[in-house]
Coordinates of C-alpha atoms and ligand atoms in Angstrom, one line a residue:
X291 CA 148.2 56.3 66.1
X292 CA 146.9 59.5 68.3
X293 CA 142.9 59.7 68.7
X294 CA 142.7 63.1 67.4
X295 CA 145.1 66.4 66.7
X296 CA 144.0 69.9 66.0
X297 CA 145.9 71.5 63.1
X298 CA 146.1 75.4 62.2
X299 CA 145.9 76.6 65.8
X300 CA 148.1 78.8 67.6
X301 CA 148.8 77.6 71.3
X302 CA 149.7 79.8 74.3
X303 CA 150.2 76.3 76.7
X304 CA 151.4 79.0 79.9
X305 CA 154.5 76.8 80.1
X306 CA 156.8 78.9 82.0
X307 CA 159.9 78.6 79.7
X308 CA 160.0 82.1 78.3
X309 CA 158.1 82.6 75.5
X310 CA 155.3 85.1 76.4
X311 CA 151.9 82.5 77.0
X312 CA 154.3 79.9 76.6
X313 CA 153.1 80.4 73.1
X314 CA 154.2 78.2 70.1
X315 CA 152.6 79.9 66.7
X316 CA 151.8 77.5 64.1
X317 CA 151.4 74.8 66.4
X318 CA 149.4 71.0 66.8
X319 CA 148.3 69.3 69.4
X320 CA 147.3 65.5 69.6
X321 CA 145.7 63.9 72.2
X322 CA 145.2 59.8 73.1
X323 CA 143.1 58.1 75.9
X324 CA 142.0 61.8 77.4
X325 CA 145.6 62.9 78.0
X326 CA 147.6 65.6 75.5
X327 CA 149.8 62.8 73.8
X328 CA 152.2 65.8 71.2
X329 CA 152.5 69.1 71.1
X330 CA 154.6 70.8 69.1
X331 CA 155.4 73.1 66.3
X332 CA 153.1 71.8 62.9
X333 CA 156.6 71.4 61.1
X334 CA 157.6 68.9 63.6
X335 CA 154.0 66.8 63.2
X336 CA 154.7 63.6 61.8
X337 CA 152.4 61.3 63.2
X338 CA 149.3 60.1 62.5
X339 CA 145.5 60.6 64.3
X340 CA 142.3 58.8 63.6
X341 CA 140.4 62.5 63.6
X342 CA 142.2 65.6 62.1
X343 CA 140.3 68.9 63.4
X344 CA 141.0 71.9 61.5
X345 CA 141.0 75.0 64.5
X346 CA 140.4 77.5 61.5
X347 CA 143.5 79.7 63.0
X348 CA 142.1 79.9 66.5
X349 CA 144.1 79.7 69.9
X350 CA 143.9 77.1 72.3
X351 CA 144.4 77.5 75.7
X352 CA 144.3 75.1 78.7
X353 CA 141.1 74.7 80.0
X354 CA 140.5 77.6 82.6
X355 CA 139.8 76.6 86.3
X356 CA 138.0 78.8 88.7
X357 CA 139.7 77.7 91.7
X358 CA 137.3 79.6 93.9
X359 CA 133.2 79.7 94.1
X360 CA 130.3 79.0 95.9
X361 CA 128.2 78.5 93.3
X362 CA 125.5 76.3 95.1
X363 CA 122.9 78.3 96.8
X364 CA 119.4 79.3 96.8
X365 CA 117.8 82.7 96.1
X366 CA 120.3 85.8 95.6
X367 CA 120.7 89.6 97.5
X368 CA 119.7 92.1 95.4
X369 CA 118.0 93.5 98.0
X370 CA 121.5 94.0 100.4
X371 CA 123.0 95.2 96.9
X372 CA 120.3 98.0 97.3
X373 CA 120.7 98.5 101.0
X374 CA 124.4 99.2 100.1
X375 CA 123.7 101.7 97.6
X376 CA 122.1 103.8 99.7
X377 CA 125.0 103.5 102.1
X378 CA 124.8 100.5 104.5
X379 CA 128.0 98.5 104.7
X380 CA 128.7 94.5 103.9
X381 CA 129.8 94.3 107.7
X382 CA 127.0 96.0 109.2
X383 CA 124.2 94.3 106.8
X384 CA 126.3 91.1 108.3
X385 CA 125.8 91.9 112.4
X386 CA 122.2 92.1 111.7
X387 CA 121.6 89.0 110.5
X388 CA 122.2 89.5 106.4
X389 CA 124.9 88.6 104.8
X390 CA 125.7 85.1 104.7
X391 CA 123.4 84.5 107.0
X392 CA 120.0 85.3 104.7
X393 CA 121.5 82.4 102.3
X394 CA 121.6 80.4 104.7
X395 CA 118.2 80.3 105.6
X396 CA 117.2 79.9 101.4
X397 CA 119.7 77.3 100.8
X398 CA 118.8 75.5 104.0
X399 CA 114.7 75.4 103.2
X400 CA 116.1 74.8 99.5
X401 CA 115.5 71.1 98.4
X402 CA 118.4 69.5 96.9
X403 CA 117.0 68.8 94.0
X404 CA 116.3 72.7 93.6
X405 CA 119.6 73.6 94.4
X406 CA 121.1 70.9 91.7
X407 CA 119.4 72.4 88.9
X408 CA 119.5 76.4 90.0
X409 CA 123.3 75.7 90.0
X410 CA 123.7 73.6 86.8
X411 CA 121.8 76.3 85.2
X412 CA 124.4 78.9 86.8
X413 CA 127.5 76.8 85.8
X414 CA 126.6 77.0 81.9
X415 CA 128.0 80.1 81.7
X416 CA 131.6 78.6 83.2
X417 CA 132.0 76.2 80.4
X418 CA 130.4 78.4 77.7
X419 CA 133.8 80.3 78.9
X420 CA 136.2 77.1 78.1
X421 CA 136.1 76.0 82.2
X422 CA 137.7 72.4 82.8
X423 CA 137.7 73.2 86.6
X424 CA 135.1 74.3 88.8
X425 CA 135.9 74.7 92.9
X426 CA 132.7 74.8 94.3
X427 CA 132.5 75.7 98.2
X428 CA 129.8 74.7 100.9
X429 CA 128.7 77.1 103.6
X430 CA 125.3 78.2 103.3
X431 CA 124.0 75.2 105.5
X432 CA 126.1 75.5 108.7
X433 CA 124.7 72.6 109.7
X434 CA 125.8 69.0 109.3
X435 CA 122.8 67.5 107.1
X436 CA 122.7 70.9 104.9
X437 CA 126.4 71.2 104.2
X438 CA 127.1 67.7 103.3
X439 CA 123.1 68.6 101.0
X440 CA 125.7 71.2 99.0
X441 CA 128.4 69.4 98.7
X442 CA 126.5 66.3 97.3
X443 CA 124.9 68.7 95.0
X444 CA 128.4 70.6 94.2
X445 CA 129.7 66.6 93.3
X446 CA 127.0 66.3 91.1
X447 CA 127.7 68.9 88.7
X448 CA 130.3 66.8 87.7
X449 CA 129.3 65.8 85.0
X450 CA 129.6 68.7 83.3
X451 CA 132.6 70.1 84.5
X452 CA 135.5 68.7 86.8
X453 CA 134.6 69.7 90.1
X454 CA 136.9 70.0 93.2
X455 CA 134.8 70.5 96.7
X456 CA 135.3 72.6 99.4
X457 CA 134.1 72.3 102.9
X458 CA 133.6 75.8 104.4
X459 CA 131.6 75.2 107.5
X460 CA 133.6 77.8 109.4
X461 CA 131.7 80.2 106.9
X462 CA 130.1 82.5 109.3
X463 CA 128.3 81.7 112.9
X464 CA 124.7 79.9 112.7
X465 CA 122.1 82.2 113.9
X466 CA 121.5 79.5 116.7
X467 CA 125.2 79.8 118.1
X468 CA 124.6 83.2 118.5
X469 CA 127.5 84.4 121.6
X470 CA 128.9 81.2 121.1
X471 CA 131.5 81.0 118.3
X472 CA 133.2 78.3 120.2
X473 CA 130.7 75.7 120.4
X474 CA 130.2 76.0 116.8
X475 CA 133.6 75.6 116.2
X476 CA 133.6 72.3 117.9
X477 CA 130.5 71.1 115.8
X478 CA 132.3 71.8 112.9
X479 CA 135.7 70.1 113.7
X480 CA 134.0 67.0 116.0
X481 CA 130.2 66.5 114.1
X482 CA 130.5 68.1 110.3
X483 CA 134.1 67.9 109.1
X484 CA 134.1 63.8 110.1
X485 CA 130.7 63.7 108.7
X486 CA 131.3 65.6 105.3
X487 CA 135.1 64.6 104.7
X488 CA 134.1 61.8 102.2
X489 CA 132.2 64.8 100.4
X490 CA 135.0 67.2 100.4
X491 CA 138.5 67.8 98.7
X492 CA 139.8 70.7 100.7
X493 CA 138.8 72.4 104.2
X494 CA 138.3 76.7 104.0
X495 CA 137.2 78.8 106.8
X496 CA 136.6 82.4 106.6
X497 CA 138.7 83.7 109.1
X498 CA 138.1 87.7 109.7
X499 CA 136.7 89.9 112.6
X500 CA 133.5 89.0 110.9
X501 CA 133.6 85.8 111.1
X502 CA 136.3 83.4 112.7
X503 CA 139.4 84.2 114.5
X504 CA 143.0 82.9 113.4
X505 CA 142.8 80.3 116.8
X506 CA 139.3 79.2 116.0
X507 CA 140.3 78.9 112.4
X508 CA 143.8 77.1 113.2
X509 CA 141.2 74.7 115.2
X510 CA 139.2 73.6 112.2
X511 CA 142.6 73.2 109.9
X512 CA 143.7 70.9 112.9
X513 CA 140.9 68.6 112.3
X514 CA 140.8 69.1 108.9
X515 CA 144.3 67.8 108.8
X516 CA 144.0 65.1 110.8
X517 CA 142.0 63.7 108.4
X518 CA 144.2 63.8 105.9
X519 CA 142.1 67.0 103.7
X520 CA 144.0 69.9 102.4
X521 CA 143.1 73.7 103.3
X522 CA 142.5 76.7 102.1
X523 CA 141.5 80.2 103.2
X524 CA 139.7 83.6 103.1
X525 CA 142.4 85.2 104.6
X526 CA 142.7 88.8 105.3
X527 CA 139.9 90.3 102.8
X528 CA 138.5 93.2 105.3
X529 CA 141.4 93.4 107.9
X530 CA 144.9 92.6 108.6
X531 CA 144.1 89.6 110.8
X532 CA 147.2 87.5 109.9
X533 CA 145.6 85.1 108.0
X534 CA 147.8 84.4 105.2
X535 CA 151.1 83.4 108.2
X536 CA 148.1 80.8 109.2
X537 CA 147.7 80.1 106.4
X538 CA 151.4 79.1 105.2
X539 CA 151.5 77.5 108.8
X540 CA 149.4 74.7 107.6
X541 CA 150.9 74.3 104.3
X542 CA 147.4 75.4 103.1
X543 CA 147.2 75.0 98.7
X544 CA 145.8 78.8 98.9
X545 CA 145.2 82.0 100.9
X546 CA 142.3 83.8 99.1
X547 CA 141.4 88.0 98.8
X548 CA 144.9 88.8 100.9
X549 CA 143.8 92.6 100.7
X550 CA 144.8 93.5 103.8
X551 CA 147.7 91.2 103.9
X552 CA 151.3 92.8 105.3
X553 CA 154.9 92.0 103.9
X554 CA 155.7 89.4 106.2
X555 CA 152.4 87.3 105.2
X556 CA 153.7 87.2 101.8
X557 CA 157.0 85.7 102.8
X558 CA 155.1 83.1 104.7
X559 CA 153.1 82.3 101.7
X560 CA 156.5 82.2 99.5
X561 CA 158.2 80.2 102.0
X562 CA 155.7 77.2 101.7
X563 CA 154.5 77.5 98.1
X564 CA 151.2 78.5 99.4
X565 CA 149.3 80.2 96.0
X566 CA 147.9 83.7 96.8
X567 CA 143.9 84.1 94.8
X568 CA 143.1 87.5 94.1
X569 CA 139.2 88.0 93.9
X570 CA 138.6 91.3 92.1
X571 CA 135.0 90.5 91.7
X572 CA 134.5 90.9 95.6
X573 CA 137.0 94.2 95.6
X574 CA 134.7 95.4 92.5
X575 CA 131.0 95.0 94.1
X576 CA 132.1 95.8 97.8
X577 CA 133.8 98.8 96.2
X578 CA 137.1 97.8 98.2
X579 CA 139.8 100.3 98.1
X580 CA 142.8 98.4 99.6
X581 CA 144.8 96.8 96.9
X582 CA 145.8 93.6 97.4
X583 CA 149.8 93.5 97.3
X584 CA 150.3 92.7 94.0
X585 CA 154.0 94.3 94.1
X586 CA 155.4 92.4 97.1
X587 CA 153.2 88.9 95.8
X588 CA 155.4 89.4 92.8
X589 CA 158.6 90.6 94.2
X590 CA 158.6 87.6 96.6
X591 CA 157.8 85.3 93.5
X592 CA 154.3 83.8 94.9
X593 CA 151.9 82.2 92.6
X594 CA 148.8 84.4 91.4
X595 CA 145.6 82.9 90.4
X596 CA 142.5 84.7 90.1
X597 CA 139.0 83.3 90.3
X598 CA 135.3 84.8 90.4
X599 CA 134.8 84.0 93.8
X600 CA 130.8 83.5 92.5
X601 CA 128.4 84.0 95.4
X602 CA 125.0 85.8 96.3
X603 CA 126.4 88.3 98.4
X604 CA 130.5 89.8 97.9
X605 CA 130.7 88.7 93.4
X606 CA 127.6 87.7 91.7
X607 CA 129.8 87.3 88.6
X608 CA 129.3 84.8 86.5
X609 CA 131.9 85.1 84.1
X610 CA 135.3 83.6 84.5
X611 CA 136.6 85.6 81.2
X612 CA 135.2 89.0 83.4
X613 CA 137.3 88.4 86.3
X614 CA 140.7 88.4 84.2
X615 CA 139.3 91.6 82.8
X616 CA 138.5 92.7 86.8
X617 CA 142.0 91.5 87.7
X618 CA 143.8 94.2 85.1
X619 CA 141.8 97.0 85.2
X620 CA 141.5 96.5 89.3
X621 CA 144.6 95.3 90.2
X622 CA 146.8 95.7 87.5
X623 CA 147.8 92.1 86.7
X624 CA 149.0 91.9 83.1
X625 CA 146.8 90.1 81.0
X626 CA 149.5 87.2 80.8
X627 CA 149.3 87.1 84.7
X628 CA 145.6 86.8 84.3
X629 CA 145.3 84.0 81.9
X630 CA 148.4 82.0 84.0
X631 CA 146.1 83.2 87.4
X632 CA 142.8 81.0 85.8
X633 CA 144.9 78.6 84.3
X634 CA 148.7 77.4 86.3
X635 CA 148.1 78.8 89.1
X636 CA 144.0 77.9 89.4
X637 CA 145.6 74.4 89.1
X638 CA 147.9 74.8 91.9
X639 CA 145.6 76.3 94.2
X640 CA 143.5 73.2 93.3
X641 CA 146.7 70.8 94.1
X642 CA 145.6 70.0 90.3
X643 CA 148.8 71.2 88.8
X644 CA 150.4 67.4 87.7
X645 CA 146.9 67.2 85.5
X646 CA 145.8 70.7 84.7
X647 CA 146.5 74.4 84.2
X648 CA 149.3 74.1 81.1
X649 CA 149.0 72.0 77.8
X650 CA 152.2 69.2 78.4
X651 CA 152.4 66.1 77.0
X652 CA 150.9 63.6 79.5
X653 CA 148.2 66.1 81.3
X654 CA 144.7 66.0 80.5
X655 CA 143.7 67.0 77.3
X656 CA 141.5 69.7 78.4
X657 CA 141.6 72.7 76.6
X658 CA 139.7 75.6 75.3
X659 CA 139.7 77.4 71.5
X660 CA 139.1 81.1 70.8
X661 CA 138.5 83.0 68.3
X662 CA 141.1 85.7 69.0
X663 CA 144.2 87.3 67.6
X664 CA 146.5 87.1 70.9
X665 CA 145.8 85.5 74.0
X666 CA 145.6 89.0 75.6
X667 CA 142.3 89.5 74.3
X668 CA 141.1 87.0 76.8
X669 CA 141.3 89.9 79.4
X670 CA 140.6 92.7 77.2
X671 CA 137.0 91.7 76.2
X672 CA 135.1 93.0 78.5
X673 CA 131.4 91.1 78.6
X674 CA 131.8 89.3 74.9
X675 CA 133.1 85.4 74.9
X676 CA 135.4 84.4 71.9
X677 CA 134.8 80.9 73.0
X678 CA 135.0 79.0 70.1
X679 CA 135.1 75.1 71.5
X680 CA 135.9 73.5 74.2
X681 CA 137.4 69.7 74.5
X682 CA 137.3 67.8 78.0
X683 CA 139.6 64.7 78.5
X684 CA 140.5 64.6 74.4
X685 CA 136.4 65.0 73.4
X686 CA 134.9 67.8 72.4
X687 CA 132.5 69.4 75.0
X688 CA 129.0 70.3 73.6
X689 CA 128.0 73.6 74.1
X690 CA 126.1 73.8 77.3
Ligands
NIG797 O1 134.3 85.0 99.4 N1 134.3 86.1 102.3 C1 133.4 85.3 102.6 N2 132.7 84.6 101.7 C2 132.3 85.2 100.5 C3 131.1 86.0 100.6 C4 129.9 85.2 100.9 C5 128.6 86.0 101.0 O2 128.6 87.2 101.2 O3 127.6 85.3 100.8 C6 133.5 85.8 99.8 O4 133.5 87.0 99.5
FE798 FE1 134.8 83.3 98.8

């Protein structure tokens, strides 16, 4: 006897075994002890469940997961969003002391109880979008007490959501390390990445002419790996600066923006699985125009996800369903790429892929209903949320 099953739902379950979506029409999906326990064709459902939901006709898709944020921080930059409008640059705002910098200085005056609820408050719109997977990223604090204060507050938030943490500490240089990117460096690898490790899943550094170099960066991923933490990376957003080889070097799970990245990055990447995340919400409000490689990513056969990349500064958007939309019209990912990007491949940037990112017997039974006529609509509504339900480990999810 299964807990539950929903019956009279269509299911694109982004299986890669050749039908479009990995779609079965007609479909039903049972689901025991939190995990999906059948899924099939309705014809084929003979068994039995102790709660029969009707999904009216909707589709159900796996539960999305933004595999890339920094959603806890305090106060915002509308005023550098202004100061760019009337023609100063993210970089330049940056050397003067903006940029990631001015959230710094909020988040770290922020207490953490502050920060706790300004994010939970953010995050609602995430799971009124069908989001089973949050990454959330440190990197406003740049300091060991502050960091590990956001990442404590990023683990708190779930309860609502699953959360994956991200230690970012190589973020951008500390006003007080001014001329001296190389001590910082060493507080991050010897003080803060031993002192926040029990706090974190994964390791990211931005690593740019901005921010840190590729040996600087290829210092923190040492450390980071010696204690046994996966990596990830901002890799090649603003300038060719051969992140994404580094990247693949250290087996990282993703190499995130890749704008700038060249032909033999890609390879890299495809040579050690590494997943490529396109942010078109950053492209979007920097008003980037280098294309990120989307013909070679695909020619060499590299996994695509796509996330919001949430923050004050580059994407103050809040809408997971928005960046598949960003990631067609911008980059021209098909809408199937997109929903596999925030789905499969979110997973796999996550190392979440054995649990999430497809509906398969034996993963979680998280999963998301829409009221929708074809899963492409999930990237052609542009602003409006077909959400129609929302189930996390077999129950169904409140709406926030
Ligand atoms: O992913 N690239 C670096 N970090 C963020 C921007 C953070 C900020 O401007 O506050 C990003 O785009
Ligand atoms: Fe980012």
């Amino acid at each position: 006897m299964q807990d539950a099953v929903w019956l009279n739902a269509n299911l694109a379950t982004l299986r890669e075994d050749g039908a479009p979506y990995g779609e079965i029409r007609d479909g039903a999906l049972a689901v025991k002890d939190g995990r999906i326990a059948w899924i099939g064709h309705r014809s084929e459902w003979t068994g039995a469940a102790a709660r029969e939901h009707d999904a009216g006709g909707a589709w159900i898709t796996p539960g999305l997961v933004d595999c890339h944020t920094h959603l806890v921080y305090a106060g915002n930059r509308a005023d550098e969003f202004e100061q760019r409008l009337k023609g100063a640059t993210y970089e330049e705002i940056a050397r003067a002391g903006g940029g990631i910098n001015s959230t710094v200085r909020t988040t770290r005056a922020a207490p953490e109880a502050e920060l706790a609820e300004s994010a939970a408050r953010r995050l609602r719109q995430w799971i009124d979008e069908g989001v089973a997977v949050v990454e959330i990223k440190s990197g406003y604090g740049l300091n060991t007490v502050s960091e590990a204060k956001m990442l404590r507050v990023a683990r708190q938030l779930g309860d609502r959501v699953k959360v994956k943490t991200t230690f970012l500490g190589a973020h951008a240089l500390p006003e007080e390390f001014k001329g001296r990117p190389d001590d910082y460096v060493a507080l991050v690898c010897d003080e803060m990445l031993p002192a926040v490790s029990p706090l974190s899943d994964a390791v990211d550094a931005f690593c740019e002419n901005i921010a840190f170099s590729v040996k600087q960066t290829a210092r923190v991923f040492t450390a980071a790996r010696n204690l046994g933490l996966a990596v990830k990376l901002h890799a090649d957003q603003l300038s060719d600066s051969g992140g994404a080889q580094l990247a693949a070097q250290f087996d990282a799970l993703s190499a995130d923006h890749l704008e700038y990245t060249n032909e033999a990055g890609i390879e890299a990447l495809a040579r050690r699985g590494t997943v490529a995340v396109l942010l078109p919400g950053a492209f979007y409000f920097l008003r980037e125009k280098q294309l990120p490689p989307l013909g070679a990513l695909r020619r060499h056969r590299v996994p695509i996800a796509i996330a919001t990349d949430h923050n004050p500064g580059s994407s103050p958007l809040t809408s997971p369903l928005l960046a598949m939309n960003l990631a067609c019209t911008l980059f021209r990912l098909t809408p199937e790429e997109a929903l596999a990007g925030i789905t499969r491949n979110g997973a796999r940037a996550l190392g979440m892929h054995a649990t999430h990112g497809t509906l398969e017997a034996g993963k979680c039974a998280d999963f998301a209903l829409w009221e929708i006529e074809s899963p492409a609509e999930l990237a052609y509504v542009a602003g409006s949320n077909p959400n129609a339900g929302t189930v996390r480990d077999g129950e169904p999810v409140p709406s926030a």
